[in-house]
Amino acid sequence: MADTLRIEELGDRVVVTLHRPGSRNAINAAMVRELHEVCAALEERPRLLLLTGDGGTFAAGADIGELRERGRDQALQGINSRLFDRIARLPLPTVAAVDGWALGGGAELAYACDLRLASPAAVFGNPEPGLGILAAAGACWRLRDLVGASVAKQVLLAGRRLDAADAHRLGLVAEVVPADELLGRAHALLDRMARSGTLALRLTKLVADAPGGHPVTDDLAQAILFESDDKRARMDAFLAGDRR
């Protein structure tokens, strides 16, 4: 039974809602543990993942009270960074539906997902240097990959916050939709991905995330897919006139 999350299993996907009323869904140690449990379940039985936040906020950061008490040893454990890296490496695609604040660790959690959708109220930012620390759970390199070095430095060094319009224009989010349509649109995106072959999605994500890229990696992944029953069934259906 999760204390900081609401978890809904829907066959081909898991919907996880960050839920810490009164704390704007700040990411604390309990939430980290519970998200690791979600990851373990998705590694054992791969499914799509939808992450969102409760109460009009995605996650307003890490729990500052806990951060205040952490020292060098805890930093070297990479408490949040190991979790977000695990989320980024989940076998099947992940989508973050962001309404309201996604700051600090909350922003880094969204950056770790494969795709992001946002409501008009969404705001992304990394104010960690103002607290005497850095965004050490992936923002310093994930955000650069997502929006480019110049914008990333504006966010990380100069405290710029990206509203929904900026985030969409810069490619950080795929779409901006009204808050009351956000989850529905996220599910529609997942529905579209779910119509693809599961193994094809897994290998495409692996190849797309592989550092540097190499033609041999593409060839090996394609060799596996070319021998799959799913590939033959889908191509037979296409040739028979099923062009969905």
mmCIF file of N, CA, C and O in Angstrom, residues 96-190:
data_model
loop_
_atom_site.group_PDB
_atom_site.id
_atom_site.type_symbol
_atom_site.label_atom_id
_atom_site.label_comp_id
_atom_site.label_asym_id
_atom_site.label_seq_id
_atom_site.Cartn_x
_atom_site.Cartn_y
_atom_site.Cartn_z
ATOM 1 N N ALA A 96 4.989 11.856 -18.870
ATOM 2 C CA ALA A 96 4.675 12.720 -17.726
ATOM 3 C C ALA A 96 3.593 13.697 -18.152
ATOM 4 O O ALA A 96 3.747 14.394 -19.159
ATOM 5 N N ALA A 97 2.494 13.734 -17.409
ATOM 6 C CA ALA A 97 1.425 14.712 -17.627
ATOM 7 C C ALA A 97 1.573 15.772 -16.543
ATOM 8 O O ALA A 97 1.294 15.513 -15.369
ATOM 9 N N VAL A 98 2.033 16.954 -16.932
ATOM 10 C CA VAL A 98 2.456 17.979 -15.972
ATOM 11 C C VAL A 98 1.428 19.099 -15.900
ATOM 12 O O VAL A 98 1.199 19.812 -16.884
ATOM 13 N N ASP A 99 0.848 19.258 -14.725
ATOM 14 C CA ASP A 99 -0.046 20.376 -14.437
ATOM 15 C C ASP A 99 0.573 21.154 -13.284
ATOM 16 O O ASP A 99 0.923 20.576 -12.254
ATOM 17 N N GLY A 100 0.731 22.458 -13.444
ATOM 18 C CA GLY A 100 1.285 23.259 -12.362
ATOM 19 C C GLY A 100 2.792 23.110 -12.241
ATOM 20 O O GLY A 100 3.497 22.828 -13.211
ATOM 21 N N TRP A 101 3.279 23.293 -11.007
ATOM 22 C CA TRP A 101 4.726 23.330 -10.771
ATOM 23 C C TRP A 101 5.388 21.982 -11.034
ATOM 24 O O TRP A 101 4.930 20.949 -10.566
ATOM 25 N N ALA A 102 6.515 22.040 -11.751
ATOM 26 C CA ALA A 102 7.461 20.924 -11.848
ATOM 27 C C ALA A 102 8.825 21.551 -11.625
ATOM 28 O O ALA A 102 9.506 21.975 -12.566
ATOM 29 N N LEU A 103 9.209 21.657 -10.377
ATOM 30 C CA LEU A 103 10.415 22.378 -9.997
ATOM 31 C C LEU A 103 11.423 21.448 -9.340
ATOM 32 O O LEU A 103 11.043 20.461 -8.698
ATOM 33 N N GLY A 104 12.697 21.778 -9.459
ATOM 34 C CA GLY A 104 13.738 21.004 -8.789
ATOM 35 C C GLY A 104 13.641 19.537 -9.145
ATOM 36 O O GLY A 104 13.641 19.152 -10.315
ATOM 37 N N GLY A 105 13.547 18.699 -8.122
ATOM 38 C CA GLY A 105 13.429 17.264 -8.345
ATOM 39 C C GLY A 105 12.195 16.900 -9.141
ATOM 40 O O GLY A 105 12.185 15.910 -9.880
ATOM 41 N N GLY A 106 11.135 17.686 -9.013
ATOM 42 C CA GLY A 106 9.941 17.428 -9.811
ATOM 43 C C GLY A 106 10.204 17.624 -11.288
ATOM 44 O O GLY A 106 9.743 16.847 -12.133
ATOM 45 N N ALA A 107 10.941 18.677 -11.634
ATOM 46 C CA ALA A 107 11.320 18.884 -13.032
ATOM 47 C C ALA A 107 12.212 17.749 -13.513
ATOM 48 O O ALA A 107 12.047 17.233 -14.627
ATOM 49 N N GLU A 108 13.163 17.335 -12.678
ATOM 50 C CA GLU A 108 14.076 16.265 -13.078
ATOM 51 C C GLU A 108 13.336 14.946 -13.291
ATOM 52 O O GLU A 108 13.688 14.163 -14.178
ATOM 53 N N LEU A 109 12.300 14.705 -12.504
ATOM 54 C CA LEU A 109 11.478 13.519 -12.710
ATOM 55 C C LEU A 109 10.786 13.596 -14.072
ATOM 56 O O LEU A 109 10.746 12.611 -14.817
ATOM 57 N N ALA A 110 10.246 14.761 -14.417
ATOM 58 C CA ALA A 110 9.604 14.927 -15.725
ATOM 59 C C ALA A 110 10.622 14.779 -16.857
ATOM 60 O O ALA A 110 10.318 14.169 -17.891
ATOM 61 N N TYR A 111 11.824 15.336 -16.677
ATOM 62 C CA TYR A 111 12.853 15.219 -17.713
ATOM 63 C C TYR A 111 13.225 13.752 -17.966
ATOM 64 O O TYR A 111 13.635 13.399 -19.072
ATOM 65 N N ALA A 112 13.127 12.920 -16.942
ATOM 66 C CA ALA A 112 13.522 11.516 -17.069
ATOM 67 C C ALA A 112 12.522 10.704 -17.877
ATOM 68 O O ALA A 112 12.853 9.598 -18.330
ATOM 69 N N CYS A 113 11.309 11.218 -18.055
ATOM 70 C CA CYS A 113 10.315 10.498 -18.843
ATOM 71 C C CYS A 113 10.602 10.675 -20.332
ATOM 72 O O CYS A 113 11.255 11.630 -20.754
ATOM 73 N N ASP A 114 10.086 9.765 -21.131
ATOM 74 C CA ASP A 114 10.333 9.829 -22.570
ATOM 75 C C ASP A 114 9.606 10.992 -23.228
ATOM 76 O O ASP A 114 10.144 11.635 -24.133
ATOM 77 N N LEU A 115 8.380 11.260 -22.788
ATOM 78 C CA LEU A 115 7.569 12.327 -23.367
ATOM 79 C C LEU A 115 6.862 13.073 -22.257
ATOM 80 O O LEU A 115 6.580 12.507 -21.196
ATOM 81 N N ARG A 116 6.562 14.343 -22.533
ATOM 82 C CA ARG A 116 5.868 15.169 -21.559
ATOM 83 C C ARG A 116 4.720 15.904 -22.240
ATOM 84 O O ARG A 116 4.887 16.437 -23.349
ATOM 85 N N LEU A 117 3.573 15.942 -21.578
ATOM 86 C CA LEU A 117 2.456 16.803 -21.955
ATOM 87 C C LEU A 117 2.248 17.785 -20.812
ATOM 88 O O LEU A 117 2.568 17.483 -19.661
ATOM 89 N N ALA A 118 1.682 18.950 -21.120
ATOM 90 C CA ALA A 118 1.545 19.972 -20.086
ATOM 91 C C ALA A 118 0.205 20.675 -20.186
ATOM 92 O O ALA A 118 -0.376 20.796 -21.274
ATOM 93 N N SER A 119 -0.261 21.139 -19.047
ATOM 94 C CA SER A 119 -1.396 22.054 -19.022
ATOM 95 C C SER A 119 -0.863 23.475 -19.185
ATOM 96 O O SER A 119 0.342 23.721 -19.021
ATOM 97 N N PRO A 120 -1.731 24.451 -19.482
ATOM 98 C CA PRO A 120 -1.253 25.835 -19.589
ATOM 99 C C PRO A 120 -0.627 26.363 -18.307
ATOM 100 O O PRO A 120 0.140 27.328 -18.352
ATOM 101 N N ALA A 121 -0.937 25.739 -17.168
ATOM 102 C CA ALA A 121 -0.393 26.198 -15.888
ATOM 103 C C ALA A 121 0.963 25.590 -15.556
ATOM 104 O O ALA A 121 1.556 25.935 -14.535
ATOM 105 N N ALA A 122 1.468 24.712 -16.405
ATOM 106 C CA ALA A 122 2.730 24.033 -16.107
ATOM 107 C C ALA A 122 3.893 25.018 -16.102
ATOM 108 O O ALA A 122 3.965 25.927 -16.930
ATOM 109 N N VAL A 123 4.810 24.819 -15.159
ATOM 110 C CA VAL A 123 6.033 25.619 -15.055
ATOM 111 C C VAL A 123 7.176 24.685 -14.688
ATOM 112 O O VAL A 123 7.085 23.938 -13.701
ATOM 113 N N PHE A 124 8.247 24.721 -15.470
ATOM 114 C CA PHE A 124 9.432 23.905 -15.222
ATOM 115 C C PHE A 124 10.580 24.817 -14.767
ATOM 116 O O PHE A 124 10.796 25.885 -15.343
ATOM 117 N N GLY A 125 11.324 24.368 -13.770
ATOM 118 C CA GLY A 125 12.455 25.160 -13.317
ATOM 119 C C GLY A 125 13.344 24.375 -12.391
ATOM 120 O O GLY A 125 12.926 23.364 -11.806
ATOM 121 N N ASN A 126 14.586 24.857 -12.262
ATOM 122 C CA ASN A 126 15.571 24.215 -11.378
ATOM 123 C C ASN A 126 16.255 25.279 -10.529
ATOM 124 O O ASN A 126 17.334 25.780 -10.871
ATOM 125 N N PRO A 127 15.633 25.615 -9.397
ATOM 126 C CA PRO A 127 16.157 26.684 -8.547
ATOM 127 C C PRO A 127 17.187 26.222 -7.520
ATOM 128 O O PRO A 127 17.485 26.950 -6.566
ATOM 129 N N GLU A 128 17.765 25.031 -7.713
ATOM 130 C CA GLU A 128 18.647 24.461 -6.695
ATOM 131 C C GLU A 128 19.799 25.358 -6.265
ATOM 132 O O GLU A 128 20.120 25.415 -5.058
ATOM 133 N N PRO A 129 20.494 26.079 -7.193
ATOM 134 C CA PRO A 129 21.597 26.922 -6.726
ATOM 135 C C PRO A 129 21.187 27.968 -5.698
ATOM 136 O O PRO A 129 22.004 28.380 -4.862
ATOM 137 N N GLY A 130 19.912 28.388 -5.736
ATOM 138 C CA GLY A 130 19.429 29.321 -4.727
ATOM 139 C C GLY A 130 19.382 28.728 -3.343
ATOM 140 O O GLY A 130 19.299 29.456 -2.342
ATOM 141 N N LEU A 131 19.455 27.397 -3.259
ATOM 142 C CA LEU A 131 19.499 26.693 -1.978
ATOM 143 C C LEU A 131 20.909 26.196 -1.666
ATOM 144 O O LEU A 131 21.106 25.424 -0.725
ATOM 145 N N GLY A 132 21.860 26.622 -2.483
ATOM 146 C CA GLY A 132 23.245 26.247 -2.219
ATOM 147 C C GLY A 132 23.629 24.875 -2.718
ATOM 148 O O GLY A 132 24.657 24.332 -2.300
ATOM 149 N N ILE A 133 22.833 24.295 -3.612
ATOM 150 C CA ILE A 133 23.138 22.980 -4.163
ATOM 151 C C ILE A 133 22.972 23.056 -5.679
ATOM 152 O O ILE A 133 22.666 24.099 -6.232
ATOM 153 N N LEU A 134 23.177 21.931 -6.361
ATOM 154 C CA LEU A 134 22.943 21.906 -7.799
ATOM 155 C C LEU A 134 21.870 20.872 -8.130
ATOM 156 O O LEU A 134 21.517 20.039 -7.301
ATOM 157 N N ALA A 135 21.361 20.958 -9.341
ATOM 158 C CA ALA A 135 20.355 20.002 -9.815
ATOM 159 C C ALA A 135 21.084 18.726 -10.216
ATOM 160 O O ALA A 135 21.479 18.545 -11.366
ATOM 161 N N ALA A 136 21.278 17.842 -9.242
ATOM 162 C CA ALA A 136 22.181 16.706 -9.404
ATOM 163 C C ALA A 136 21.482 15.401 -9.732
ATOM 164 O O ALA A 136 22.097 14.341 -9.647
ATOM 165 N N ALA A 137 20.200 15.467 -10.110
ATOM 166 C CA ALA A 137 19.472 14.232 -10.428
ATOM 167 C C ALA A 137 19.142 14.178 -11.916
ATOM 168 O O ALA A 137 18.102 13.668 -12.306
ATOM 169 N N GLY A 138 20.044 14.705 -12.735
ATOM 170 C CA GLY A 138 19.923 14.561 -14.176
ATOM 171 C C GLY A 138 19.682 15.830 -14.951
ATOM 172 O O GLY A 138 19.890 15.860 -16.171
ATOM 173 N N ALA A 139 19.253 16.911 -14.299
ATOM 174 C CA ALA A 139 18.915 18.126 -15.043
ATOM 175 C C ALA A 139 20.113 18.706 -15.786
ATOM 176 O O ALA A 139 19.958 19.254 -16.878
ATOM 177 N N CYS A 140 21.306 18.607 -15.204
ATOM 178 C CA CYS A 140 22.472 19.255 -15.815
ATOM 179 C C CYS A 140 22.817 18.661 -17.175
ATOM 180 O O CYS A 140 23.480 19.319 -17.979
ATOM 181 N N TRP A 141 22.366 17.446 -17.457
ATOM 182 C CA TRP A 141 22.632 16.887 -18.786
ATOM 183 C C TRP A 141 21.357 16.504 -19.530
ATOM 184 O O TRP A 141 21.286 16.655 -20.740
ATOM 185 N N ARG A 142 20.306 16.055 -18.825
ATOM 186 C CA ARG A 142 19.064 15.742 -19.547
ATOM 187 C C ARG A 142 18.436 16.995 -20.151
ATOM 188 O O ARG A 142 17.962 16.975 -21.290
ATOM 189 N N LEU A 143 18.411 18.086 -19.390
ATOM 190 C CA LEU A 143 17.783 19.292 -19.904
ATOM 191 C C LEU A 143 18.550 19.830 -21.097
ATOM 192 O O LEU A 143 17.949 20.308 -22.073
ATOM 193 N N ARG A 144 19.866 19.750 -21.067
ATOM 194 C CA ARG A 144 20.681 20.167 -22.215
ATOM 195 C C ARG A 144 20.307 19.353 -23.453
ATOM 196 O O ARG A 144 20.155 19.901 -24.549
ATOM 197 N N ASP A 145 20.139 18.049 -23.285
ATOM 198 C CA ASP A 145 19.768 17.214 -24.423
ATOM 199 C C ASP A 145 18.371 17.549 -24.936
ATOM 200 O O ASP A 145 18.091 17.427 -26.135
ATOM 201 N N LEU A 146 17.491 17.982 -24.046
ATOM 202 C CA LEU A 146 16.105 18.239 -24.425
ATOM 203 C C LEU A 146 15.905 19.595 -25.068
ATOM 204 O O LEU A 146 15.116 19.736 -26.015
ATOM 205 N N VAL A 147 16.583 20.626 -24.572
ATOM 206 C CA VAL A 147 16.305 21.993 -25.059
ATOM 207 C C VAL A 147 17.548 22.724 -25.558
ATOM 208 O O VAL A 147 17.429 23.872 -26.009
ATOM 209 N N GLY A 148 18.724 22.121 -25.472
ATOM 210 C CA GLY A 148 19.951 22.770 -25.905
ATOM 211 C C GLY A 148 20.697 23.414 -24.757
ATOM 212 O O GLY A 148 20.122 23.751 -23.717
ATOM 213 N N ALA A 149 21.997 23.601 -24.947
ATOM 214 C CA ALA A 149 22.863 24.068 -23.874
ATOM 215 C C ALA A 149 22.522 25.477 -23.413
ATOM 216 O O ALA A 149 22.535 25.779 -22.218
ATOM 217 N N SER A 150 22.203 26.376 -24.343
ATOM 218 C CA SER A 150 21.963 27.761 -23.955
ATOM 219 C C SER A 150 20.740 27.881 -23.048
ATOM 220 O O SER A 150 20.802 28.518 -21.982
ATOM 221 N N VAL A 151 19.627 27.284 -23.454
ATOM 222 C CA VAL A 151 18.414 27.358 -22.630
ATOM 223 C C VAL A 151 18.627 26.617 -21.317
ATOM 224 O O VAL A 151 18.199 27.088 -20.253
ATOM 225 N N ALA A 152 19.288 25.466 -21.366
ATOM 226 C CA ALA A 152 19.536 24.717 -20.132
ATOM 227 C C ALA A 152 20.320 25.565 -19.136
ATOM 228 O O ALA A 152 20.004 25.573 -17.937
ATOM 229 N N LYS A 153 21.317 26.295 -19.602
ATOM 230 C CA LYS A 153 22.094 27.140 -18.692
ATOM 231 C C LYS A 153 21.267 28.309 -18.166
ATOM 232 O O LYS A 153 21.453 28.750 -17.028
ATOM 233 N N GLN A 154 20.341 28.821 -18.979
ATOM 234 C CA GLN A 154 19.446 29.859 -18.484
ATOM 235 C C GLN A 154 18.606 29.346 -17.323
ATOM 236 O O GLN A 154 18.368 30.058 -16.346
ATOM 237 N N VAL A 155 18.155 28.101 -17.431
ATOM 238 C CA VAL A 155 17.342 27.502 -16.365
ATOM 239 C C VAL A 155 18.209 27.157 -15.165
ATOM 240 O O VAL A 155 17.868 27.482 -14.018
ATOM 241 N N LEU A 156 19.345 26.512 -15.410
ATOM 242 C CA LEU A 156 20.162 25.976 -14.328
ATOM 243 C C LEU A 156 20.991 27.041 -13.612
ATOM 244 O O LEU A 156 21.205 26.951 -12.395
ATOM 245 N N LEU A 157 21.464 28.042 -14.349
ATOM 246 C CA LEU A 157 22.357 29.046 -13.775
ATOM 247 C C LEU A 157 21.653 30.362 -13.461
ATOM 248 O O LEU A 157 21.975 31.009 -12.464
ATOM 249 N N ALA A 158 20.716 30.751 -14.318
ATOM 250 C CA ALA A 158 20.092 32.068 -14.170
ATOM 251 C C ALA A 158 18.682 31.998 -13.598
ATOM 252 O O ALA A 158 18.021 33.023 -13.470
ATOM 253 N N GLY A 159 18.236 30.792 -13.261
ATOM 254 C CA GLY A 159 16.939 30.664 -12.606
ATOM 255 C C GLY A 159 15.740 30.865 -13.501
ATOM 256 O O GLY A 159 14.626 31.099 -13.015
ATOM 257 N N ARG A 160 15.914 30.769 -14.816
ATOM 258 C CA ARG A 160 14.778 30.928 -15.720
ATOM 259 C C ARG A 160 13.782 29.790 -15.511
ATOM 260 O O ARG A 160 14.171 28.626 -15.336
ATOM 261 N N ARG A 161 12.523 30.129 -15.500
ATOM 262 C CA ARG A 161 11.470 29.128 -15.449
ATOM 263 C C ARG A 161 10.769 29.082 -16.794
ATOM 264 O O ARG A 161 10.481 30.119 -17.392
ATOM 265 N N LEU A 162 10.514 27.890 -17.268
ATOM 266 C CA LEU A 162 9.868 27.699 -18.563
ATOM 267 C C LEU A 162 8.387 27.454 -18.343
ATOM 268 O O LEU A 162 7.999 26.453 -17.726
ATOM 269 N N ASP A 163 7.564 28.386 -18.825
ATOM 270 C CA ASP A 163 6.129 28.148 -18.737
ATOM 271 C C ASP A 163 5.718 27.178 -19.842
ATOM 272 O O ASP A 163 6.549 26.729 -20.645
ATOM 273 N N ALA A 164 4.438 26.838 -19.890
ATOM 274 C CA ALA A 164 3.989 25.818 -20.826
ATOM 275 C C ALA A 164 4.268 26.215 -22.272
ATOM 276 O O ALA A 164 4.699 25.383 -23.084
ATOM 277 N N ALA A 165 4.028 27.491 -22.604
ATOM 278 C CA ALA A 165 4.251 27.940 -23.978
ATOM 279 C C ALA A 165 5.725 27.833 -24.362
ATOM 280 O O ALA A 165 6.066 27.366 -25.458
ATOM 281 N N ASP A 166 6.622 28.272 -23.467
ATOM 282 C CA ASP A 166 8.053 28.148 -23.736
ATOM 283 C C ASP A 166 8.461 26.679 -23.860
ATOM 284 O O ASP A 166 9.232 26.314 -24.754
ATOM 285 N N ALA A 167 7.966 25.858 -22.940
ATOM 286 C CA ALA A 167 8.329 24.446 -22.948
ATOM 287 C C ALA A 167 7.894 23.775 -24.248
ATOM 288 O O ALA A 167 8.615 22.941 -24.805
ATOM 289 N N HIS A 168 6.729 24.160 -24.749
ATOM 290 C CA HIS A 168 6.261 23.591 -26.016
ATOM 291 C C HIS A 168 7.088 24.106 -27.182
ATOM 292 O O HIS A 168 7.504 23.330 -28.060
ATOM 293 N N ARG A 169 7.348 25.392 -27.210
ATOM 294 C CA ARG A 169 8.121 25.981 -28.302
ATOM 295 C C ARG A 169 9.524 25.390 -28.375
ATOM 296 O O ARG A 169 10.072 25.191 -29.466
ATOM 297 N N LEU A 170 10.094 25.076 -27.223
ATOM 298 C CA LEU A 170 11.453 24.543 -27.163
ATOM 299 C C LEU A 170 11.512 23.026 -27.312
ATOM 300 O O LEU A 170 12.594 22.449 -27.344
ATOM 301 N N GLY A 171 10.358 22.377 -27.389
ATOM 302 C CA GLY A 171 10.331 20.934 -27.569
ATOM 303 C C GLY A 171 10.388 20.130 -26.295
ATOM 304 O O GLY A 171 10.452 18.897 -26.339
ATOM 305 N N LEU A 172 10.365 20.799 -25.154
ATOM 306 C CA LEU A 172 10.397 20.060 -23.887
ATOM 307 C C LEU A 172 9.102 19.286 -23.681
ATOM 308 O O LEU A 172 9.118 18.183 -23.131
ATOM 309 N N VAL A 173 7.984 19.865 -24.091
ATOM 310 C CA VAL A 173 6.705 19.150 -24.013
ATOM 311 C C VAL A 173 6.161 18.966 -25.424
ATOM 312 O O VAL A 173 6.371 19.804 -26.316
ATOM 313 N N ALA A 174 5.434 17.870 -25.613
ATOM 314 C CA ALA A 174 4.901 17.544 -26.934
ATOM 315 C C ALA A 174 3.657 18.349 -27.256
ATOM 316 O O ALA A 174 3.386 18.640 -28.425
ATOM 317 N N GLU A 175 2.901 18.711 -26.224
ATOM 318 C CA GLU A 175 1.629 19.370 -26.454
ATOM 319 C C GLU A 175 1.189 20.076 -25.180
ATOM 320 O O GLU A 175 1.512 19.629 -24.079
ATOM 321 N N VAL A 176 0.461 21.176 -25.334
ATOM 322 C CA VAL A 176 -0.160 21.867 -24.212
ATOM 323 C C VAL A 176 -1.667 21.749 -24.383
ATOM 324 O O VAL A 176 -2.210 22.120 -25.434
ATOM 325 N N VAL A 177 -2.337 21.205 -23.369
ATOM 326 C CA VAL A 177 -3.782 20.986 -23.450
ATOM 327 C C VAL A 177 -4.425 21.466 -22.154
ATOM 328 O O VAL A 177 -3.770 21.523 -21.105
ATOM 329 N N PRO A 178 -5.705 21.827 -22.187
ATOM 330 C CA PRO A 178 -6.374 22.268 -20.957
ATOM 331 C C PRO A 178 -6.242 21.236 -19.846
ATOM 332 O O PRO A 178 -6.203 20.030 -20.096
ATOM 333 N N ALA A 179 -6.187 21.723 -18.618
ATOM 334 C CA ALA A 179 -5.945 20.834 -17.480
ATOM 335 C C ALA A 179 -6.956 19.705 -17.405
ATOM 336 O O ALA A 179 -6.601 18.563 -17.082
ATOM 337 N N ASP A 180 -8.233 20.005 -17.715
ATOM 338 C CA ASP A 180 -9.251 18.960 -17.593
ATOM 339 C C ASP A 180 -9.190 17.940 -18.726
ATOM 340 O O ASP A 180 -9.889 16.929 -18.689
ATOM 341 N N GLU A 181 -8.346 18.189 -19.738
ATOM 342 C CA GLU A 181 -8.156 17.246 -20.831
ATOM 343 C C GLU A 181 -6.796 16.562 -20.788
ATOM 344 O O GLU A 181 -6.502 15.699 -21.622
ATOM 345 N N LEU A 182 -5.973 16.942 -19.812
ATOM 346 C CA LEU A 182 -4.575 16.513 -19.812
ATOM 347 C C LEU A 182 -4.430 15.000 -19.713
ATOM 348 O O LEU A 182 -3.728 14.379 -20.517
ATOM 349 N N LEU A 183 -5.095 14.395 -18.758
ATOM 350 C CA LEU A 183 -4.955 12.950 -18.604
ATOM 351 C C LEU A 183 -5.562 12.205 -19.789
ATOM 352 O O LEU A 183 -5.016 11.189 -20.241
ATOM 353 N N GLY A 184 -6.692 12.702 -20.289
ATOM 354 C CA GLY A 184 -7.285 12.063 -21.454
ATOM 355 C C GLY A 184 -6.363 12.089 -22.650
ATOM 356 O O GLY A 184 -6.237 11.100 -23.385
ATOM 357 N N ARG A 185 -5.699 13.224 -22.869
ATOM 358 C CA ARG A 185 -4.769 13.333 -23.988
ATOM 359 C C ARG A 185 -3.542 12.443 -23.763
ATOM 360 O O ARG A 185 -3.012 11.850 -24.708
ATOM 361 N N ALA A 186 -3.089 12.358 -22.512
ATOM 362 C CA ALA A 186 -1.955 11.476 -22.209
ATOM 363 C C ALA A 186 -2.324 10.021 -22.486
ATOM 364 O O ALA A 186 -1.522 9.261 -23.049
ATOM 365 N N HIS A 187 -3.532 9.631 -22.104
ATOM 366 C CA HIS A 187 -3.967 8.259 -22.391
ATOM 367 C C HIS A 187 -4.088 8.030 -23.891
ATOM 368 O O HIS A 187 -3.764 6.934 -24.385
ATOM 369 N N ALA A 188 -4.547 9.028 -24.640
ATOM 370 C CA ALA A 188 -4.632 8.883 -26.091
ATOM 371 C C ALA A 188 -3.246 8.671 -26.696
ATOM 372 O O ALA A 188 -3.068 7.868 -27.629
ATOM 373 N N LEU A 189 -2.247 9.384 -26.173
ATOM 374 C CA LEU A 189 -0.875 9.195 -26.628
ATOM 375 C C LEU A 189 -0.394 7.784 -26.318
ATOM 376 O O LEU A 189 0.215 7.108 -27.161
ATOM 377 N N LEU A 190 -0.686 7.308 -25.114
ATOM 378 C CA LEU A 190 -0.310 5.946 -24.746
ATOM 379 C C LEU A 190 -1.059 4.926 -25.595
ATOM 380 O O LEU A 190 -0.489 3.892 -25.977
#
